[in-house]
XYZ file of C-alpha atoms in Angstrom:
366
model
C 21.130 -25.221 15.876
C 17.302 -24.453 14.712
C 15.222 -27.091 14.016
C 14.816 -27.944 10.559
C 11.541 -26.469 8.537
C 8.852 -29.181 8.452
C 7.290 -28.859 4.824
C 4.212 -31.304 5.719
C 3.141 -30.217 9.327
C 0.910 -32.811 10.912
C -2.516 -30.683 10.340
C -1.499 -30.779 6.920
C -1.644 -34.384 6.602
C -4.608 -35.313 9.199
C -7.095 -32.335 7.442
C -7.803 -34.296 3.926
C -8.530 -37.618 5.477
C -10.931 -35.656 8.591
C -12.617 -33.736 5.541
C -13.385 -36.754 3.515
C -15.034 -38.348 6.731
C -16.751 -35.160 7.684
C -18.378 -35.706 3.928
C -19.407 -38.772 4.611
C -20.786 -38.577 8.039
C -22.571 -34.800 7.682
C -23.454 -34.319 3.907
C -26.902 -35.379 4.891
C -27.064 -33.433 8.039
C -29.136 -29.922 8.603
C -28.780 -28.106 11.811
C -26.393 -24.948 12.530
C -23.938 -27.264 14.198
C -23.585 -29.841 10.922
C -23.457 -26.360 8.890
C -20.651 -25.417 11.307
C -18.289 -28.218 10.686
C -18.832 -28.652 7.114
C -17.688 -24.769 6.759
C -14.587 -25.915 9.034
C -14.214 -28.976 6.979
C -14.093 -26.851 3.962
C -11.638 -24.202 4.805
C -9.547 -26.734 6.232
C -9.175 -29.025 3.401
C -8.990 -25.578 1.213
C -6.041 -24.480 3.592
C -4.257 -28.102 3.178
C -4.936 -28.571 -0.641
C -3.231 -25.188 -1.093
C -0.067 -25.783 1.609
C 0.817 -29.346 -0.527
C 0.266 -27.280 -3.509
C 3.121 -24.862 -2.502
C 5.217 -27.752 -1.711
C 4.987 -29.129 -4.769
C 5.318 -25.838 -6.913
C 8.470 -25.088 -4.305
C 9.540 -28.813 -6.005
C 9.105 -27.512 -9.343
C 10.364 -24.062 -9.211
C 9.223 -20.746 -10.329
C 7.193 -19.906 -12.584
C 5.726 -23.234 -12.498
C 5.019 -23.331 -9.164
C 2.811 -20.111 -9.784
C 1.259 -22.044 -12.421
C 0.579 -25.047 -10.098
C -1.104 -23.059 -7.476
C -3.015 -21.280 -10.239
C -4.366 -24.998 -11.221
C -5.252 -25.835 -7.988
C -7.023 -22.782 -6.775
C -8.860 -22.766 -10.454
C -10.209 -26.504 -9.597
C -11.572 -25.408 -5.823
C -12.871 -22.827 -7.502
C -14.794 -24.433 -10.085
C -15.847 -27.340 -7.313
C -17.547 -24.363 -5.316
C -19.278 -22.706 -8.602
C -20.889 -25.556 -9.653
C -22.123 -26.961 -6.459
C -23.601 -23.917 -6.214
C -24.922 -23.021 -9.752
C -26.390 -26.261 -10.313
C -27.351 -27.149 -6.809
C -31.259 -27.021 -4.989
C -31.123 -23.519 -5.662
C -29.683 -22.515 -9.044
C -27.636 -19.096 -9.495
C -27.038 -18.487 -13.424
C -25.551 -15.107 -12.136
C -23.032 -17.280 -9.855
C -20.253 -17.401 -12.670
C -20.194 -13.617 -13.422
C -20.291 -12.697 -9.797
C -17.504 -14.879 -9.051
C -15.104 -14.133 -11.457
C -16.590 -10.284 -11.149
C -15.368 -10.828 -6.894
C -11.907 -12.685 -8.169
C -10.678 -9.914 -10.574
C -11.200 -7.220 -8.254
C -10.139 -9.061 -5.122
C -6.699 -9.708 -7.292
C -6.230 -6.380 -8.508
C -6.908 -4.142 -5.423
C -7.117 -6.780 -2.581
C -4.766 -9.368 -2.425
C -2.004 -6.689 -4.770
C -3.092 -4.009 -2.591
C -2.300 -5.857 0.688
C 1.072 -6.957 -0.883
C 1.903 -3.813 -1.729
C 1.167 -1.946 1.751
C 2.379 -5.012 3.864
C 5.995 -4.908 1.821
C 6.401 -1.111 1.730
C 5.692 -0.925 5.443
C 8.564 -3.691 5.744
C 10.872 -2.588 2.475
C 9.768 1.470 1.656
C 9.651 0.308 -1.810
C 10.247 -2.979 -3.279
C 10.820 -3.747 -7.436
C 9.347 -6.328 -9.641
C 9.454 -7.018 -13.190
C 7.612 -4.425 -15.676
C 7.262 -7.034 -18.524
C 6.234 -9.838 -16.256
C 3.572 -7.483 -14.568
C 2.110 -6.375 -17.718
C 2.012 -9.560 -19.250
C -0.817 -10.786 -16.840
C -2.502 -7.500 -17.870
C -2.094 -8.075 -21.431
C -3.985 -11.493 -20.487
C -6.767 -10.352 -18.073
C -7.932 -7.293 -19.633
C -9.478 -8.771 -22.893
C -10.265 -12.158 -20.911
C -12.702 -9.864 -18.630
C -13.880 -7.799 -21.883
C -15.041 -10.593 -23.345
C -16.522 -12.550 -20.480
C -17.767 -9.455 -18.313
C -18.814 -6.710 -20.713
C -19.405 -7.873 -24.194
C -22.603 -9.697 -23.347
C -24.363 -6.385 -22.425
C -23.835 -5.495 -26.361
C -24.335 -8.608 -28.136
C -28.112 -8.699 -29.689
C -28.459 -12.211 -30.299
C -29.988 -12.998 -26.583
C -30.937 -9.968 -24.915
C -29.933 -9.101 -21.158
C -26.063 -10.602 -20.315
C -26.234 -13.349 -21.462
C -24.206 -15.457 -24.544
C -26.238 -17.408 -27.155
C -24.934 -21.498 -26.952
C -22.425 -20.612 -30.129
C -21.336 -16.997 -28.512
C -20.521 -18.701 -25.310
C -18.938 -21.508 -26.930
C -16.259 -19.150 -28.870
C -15.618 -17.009 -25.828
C -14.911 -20.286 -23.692
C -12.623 -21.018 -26.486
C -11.343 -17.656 -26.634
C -9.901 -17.607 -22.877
C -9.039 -21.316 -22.999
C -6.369 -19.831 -25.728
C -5.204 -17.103 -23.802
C -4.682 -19.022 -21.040
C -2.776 -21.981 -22.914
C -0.395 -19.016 -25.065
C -0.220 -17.040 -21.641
C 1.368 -20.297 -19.689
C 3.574 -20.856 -22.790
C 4.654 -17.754 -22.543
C 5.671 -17.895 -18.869
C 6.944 -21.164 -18.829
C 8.585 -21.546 -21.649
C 9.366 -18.425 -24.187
C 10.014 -15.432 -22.157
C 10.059 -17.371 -18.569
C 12.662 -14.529 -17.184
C 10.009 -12.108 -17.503
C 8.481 -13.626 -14.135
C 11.253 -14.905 -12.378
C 11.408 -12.879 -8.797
C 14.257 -10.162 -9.155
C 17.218 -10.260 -7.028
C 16.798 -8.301 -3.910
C 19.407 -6.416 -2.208
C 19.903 -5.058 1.344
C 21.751 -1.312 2.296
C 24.796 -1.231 0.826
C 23.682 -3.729 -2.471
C 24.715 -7.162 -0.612
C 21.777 -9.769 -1.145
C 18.496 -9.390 1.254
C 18.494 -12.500 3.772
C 14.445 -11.826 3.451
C 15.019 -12.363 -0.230
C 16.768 -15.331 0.008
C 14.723 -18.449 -2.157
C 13.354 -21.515 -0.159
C 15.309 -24.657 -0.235
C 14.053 -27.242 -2.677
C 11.998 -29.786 -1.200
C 13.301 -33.703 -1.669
C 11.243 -35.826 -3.483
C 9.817 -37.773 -1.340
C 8.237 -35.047 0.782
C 6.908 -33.678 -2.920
C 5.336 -37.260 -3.422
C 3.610 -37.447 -0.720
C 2.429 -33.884 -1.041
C 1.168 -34.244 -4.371
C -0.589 -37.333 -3.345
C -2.525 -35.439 -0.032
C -3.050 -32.331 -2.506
C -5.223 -34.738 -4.832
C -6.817 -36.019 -1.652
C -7.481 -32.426 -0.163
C -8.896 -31.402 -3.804
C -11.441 -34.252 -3.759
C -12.340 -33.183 -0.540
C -13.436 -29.530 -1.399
C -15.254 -30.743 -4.376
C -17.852 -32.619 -2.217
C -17.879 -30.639 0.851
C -18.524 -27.635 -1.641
C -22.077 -30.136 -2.733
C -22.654 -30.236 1.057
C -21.864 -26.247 2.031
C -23.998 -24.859 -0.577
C -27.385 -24.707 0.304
C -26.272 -23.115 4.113
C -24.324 -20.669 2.450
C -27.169 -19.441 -0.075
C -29.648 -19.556 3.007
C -27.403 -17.381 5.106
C -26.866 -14.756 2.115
C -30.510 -14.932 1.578
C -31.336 -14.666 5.483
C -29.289 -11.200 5.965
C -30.979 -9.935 3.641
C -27.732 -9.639 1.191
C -27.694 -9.715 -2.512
C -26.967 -12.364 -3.881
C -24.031 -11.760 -5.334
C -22.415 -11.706 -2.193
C -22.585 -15.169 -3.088
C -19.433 -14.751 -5.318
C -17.729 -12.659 -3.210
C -17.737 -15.335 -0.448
C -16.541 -17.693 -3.237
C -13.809 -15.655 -3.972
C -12.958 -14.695 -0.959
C -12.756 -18.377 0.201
C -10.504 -19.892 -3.222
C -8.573 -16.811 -3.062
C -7.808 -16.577 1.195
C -4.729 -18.987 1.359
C -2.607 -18.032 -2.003
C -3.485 -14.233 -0.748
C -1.844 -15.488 2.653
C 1.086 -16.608 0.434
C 1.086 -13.908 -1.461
C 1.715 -11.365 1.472
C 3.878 -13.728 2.839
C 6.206 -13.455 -0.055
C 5.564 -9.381 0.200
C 6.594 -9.357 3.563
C 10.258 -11.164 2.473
C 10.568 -8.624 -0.329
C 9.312 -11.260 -2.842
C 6.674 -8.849 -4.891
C 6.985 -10.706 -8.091
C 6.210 -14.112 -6.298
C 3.049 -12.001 -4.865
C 2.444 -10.375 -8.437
C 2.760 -14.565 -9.442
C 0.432 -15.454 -7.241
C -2.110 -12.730 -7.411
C -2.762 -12.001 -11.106
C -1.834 -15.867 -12.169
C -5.363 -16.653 -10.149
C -6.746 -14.096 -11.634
C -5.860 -15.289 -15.331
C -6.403 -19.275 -14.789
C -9.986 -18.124 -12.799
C -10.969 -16.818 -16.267
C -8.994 -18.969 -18.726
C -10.035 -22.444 -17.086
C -13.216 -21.840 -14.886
C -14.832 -20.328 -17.447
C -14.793 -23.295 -20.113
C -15.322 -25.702 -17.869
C -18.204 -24.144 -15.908
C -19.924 -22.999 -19.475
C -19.552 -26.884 -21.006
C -21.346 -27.967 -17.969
C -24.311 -25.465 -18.058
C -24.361 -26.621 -21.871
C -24.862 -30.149 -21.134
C -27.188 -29.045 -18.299
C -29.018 -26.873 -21.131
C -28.338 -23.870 -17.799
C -28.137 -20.223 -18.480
C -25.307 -18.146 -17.856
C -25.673 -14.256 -17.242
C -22.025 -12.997 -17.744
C -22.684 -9.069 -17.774
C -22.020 -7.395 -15.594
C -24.342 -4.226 -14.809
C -23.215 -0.274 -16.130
C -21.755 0.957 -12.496
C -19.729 -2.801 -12.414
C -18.200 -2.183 -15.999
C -17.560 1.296 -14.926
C -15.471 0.133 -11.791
C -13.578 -2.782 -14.074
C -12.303 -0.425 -16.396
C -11.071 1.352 -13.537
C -9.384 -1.461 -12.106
C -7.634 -1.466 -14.701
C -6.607 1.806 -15.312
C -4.961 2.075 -11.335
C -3.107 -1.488 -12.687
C -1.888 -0.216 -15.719
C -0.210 2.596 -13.107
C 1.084 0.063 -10.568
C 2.449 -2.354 -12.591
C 3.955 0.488 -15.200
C 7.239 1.176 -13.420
C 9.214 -1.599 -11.870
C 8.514 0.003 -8.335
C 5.741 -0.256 -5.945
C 5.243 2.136 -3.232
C 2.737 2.863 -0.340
C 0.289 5.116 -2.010
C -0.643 3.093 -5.211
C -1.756 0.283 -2.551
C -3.638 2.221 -0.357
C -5.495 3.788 -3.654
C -5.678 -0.456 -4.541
C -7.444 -1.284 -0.853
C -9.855 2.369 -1.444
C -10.687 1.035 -4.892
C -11.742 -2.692 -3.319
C -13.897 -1.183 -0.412
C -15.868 0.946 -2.897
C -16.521 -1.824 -4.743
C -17.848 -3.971 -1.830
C -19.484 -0.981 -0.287
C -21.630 -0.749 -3.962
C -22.657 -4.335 -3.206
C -23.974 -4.188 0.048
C -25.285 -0.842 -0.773
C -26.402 -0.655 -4.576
């Protein structure tokens, strides 16, 4: 008889107290070798906050365990921004390039990834249409407005928002956000429920088969070590900062590489989830997961991070430059495709993981 699944495995539990003390004992450090286990202390605690979220969204159910994740991921996130933005070395671009990095790593990288991983595994797997588009519906005027609009408003010139603009656009995607969760949790919640997956000759997939729920207790204590993991990346996010501006800086980068290291790092373990799920013939979990980030990155980061930078009296660039728009609506376009029929095959995410290495391969090399 196999052992039974462990849903808090003892890294799990040992990472967000280590992190904390890491803090404590290194945040005044400088060398490569304090810079070296901060970074570990970071991912780790990153890695943790993100397993006890899963836990606790596998408590709740779908989709507000998508939902959960989404709120988690959105607070590392905004820990990491503003460390950074406000920090030694201020970056007013930090916000745009970030949520630039998280919308396309969404939409072509982590999608892309699901969608190759699970039609290597599956051929072809299905997901809901309505569900799919309703993120879309969501994420294309939430980047409009934060991403392109400031390049055309004459208030302020250059991309950036006057203190009322950005005010109203905070607003804006707060909105979205709050009628896109009511949406999905509450009035058409069907729309994102996974679908139910068969195997050759229509009985039910095994892969397909949900998780068991977890018991409370295991949920408790997850949700407890998820608020300890989360404090944890906010102030090892203070302490990582300035090395991770001085290596950008050092190579020579630009800096919005900044953002796409961001990004990368919020968005590494719900992408691991994400092809997880693709790999058990889950898409609409991944579709969940993927796009949901995408949504609350905008929705929730970009309130928050623009009601600090007012009380900070901070600029905010938001624009993003002609080629970047030029690439967005693109992005969009090859979703609109993917996500249009129910049915996701091999070619739209290899034309997904294309569209993502152009994109960094423009960065590096303007």
């Amino acid at each position: 008889m196999p052992a039974p699944e462990r849903l808090l495995p003892y890294w799990t539990i040992a990472v967000p107290p280590l992190a904390l003390a890491v803090h404590f004992l290194l945040h005044s450090g400088a060398g490569p070798a304090a810079a070296a286990v901060l970074v570990a202390a970071l991912l780790g605690a990153v890695l943790s906050a993100v397993h006890h979220a899963e836990v606790v969204a596998r408590r709740v159910g779908e989709p507000f365990g998508a939902v959960l994740l989404a709120l988690a991921v959105t607070v590392i996130e905004l820990g990491l921004i503003v460390s950074i933005m406000f920090g030694g070395q201020p970056e007013p671009t930090l916000l745009r390039d970030t949520i630039h990095a998280t919308v396309v790593l969404v939409l072509h990288g982590v999608a892309g990834l699901c969608i190759v991983v699970g039609a290597i595994r599956h051929r072809e797997q299905d997901f809901s249409t309505r569900g799919a588009q309703a993120y879309l519906t969501v994420l294309l005027p939430m980047v409009a407005l934060t991403l392109v609009l400031p390049n055309f408003t004459t208030s302020l010139p250059g991309p950036y928002y006057t203190a009322t603009q950005l005010a109203f656009v905070s607003v804006s995607c707060l909105v979205l956000w709050l009628a896109f969760t009511f949406v999905q949790t509450v009035r058409h919640r069907e729309y994102f429920l996974p679908l139910p997956a068969t195997a050759a000759g229509g009985a039910p997939s095994p892969a397909a088969v949900a998780p068991a729920r977890p018991p409370g207790r295991q949920s408790l204590a997850a949700l407890a070590l998820l608020l300890l993991a989360l404090a944890a990346v906010v102030l090892l996010a203070k302490d990582v900062s300035p090395y991770l501006q001085s290596l950008v800086a050092k190579a020579g980068a630009p800096a919005a590489l900044v953002g796409v290291i961001v990004a990368a790092i919020v968005l590494m373990p719900e992408g691991m989830t994400a092809v997880r799920a693709a790999k058990k013939n889950q898409l609409q979990t991944s579709i969940n997961l993927a796009l949901g980030s995408g949504v609350a990155s905008i929705g929730l980061t970009v309130p928050a991070v623009s009601l600090v930078a007012w009380w900070t009296h901070t600029p905010v660039a938001l624009g993003v430059t002609p080629g970047g728009a030029v690439l967005l609506g693109l992005s969009f376009l090859m979703a609109i495709l993917t996500y249009g029929n129910g049915r996701a095959s091999l070619l739209s995410g290899v034309v997904h993981l294309i569209l993502l290495a152009t994109w960094l391969f423009l960065i590096v090399v303007p």
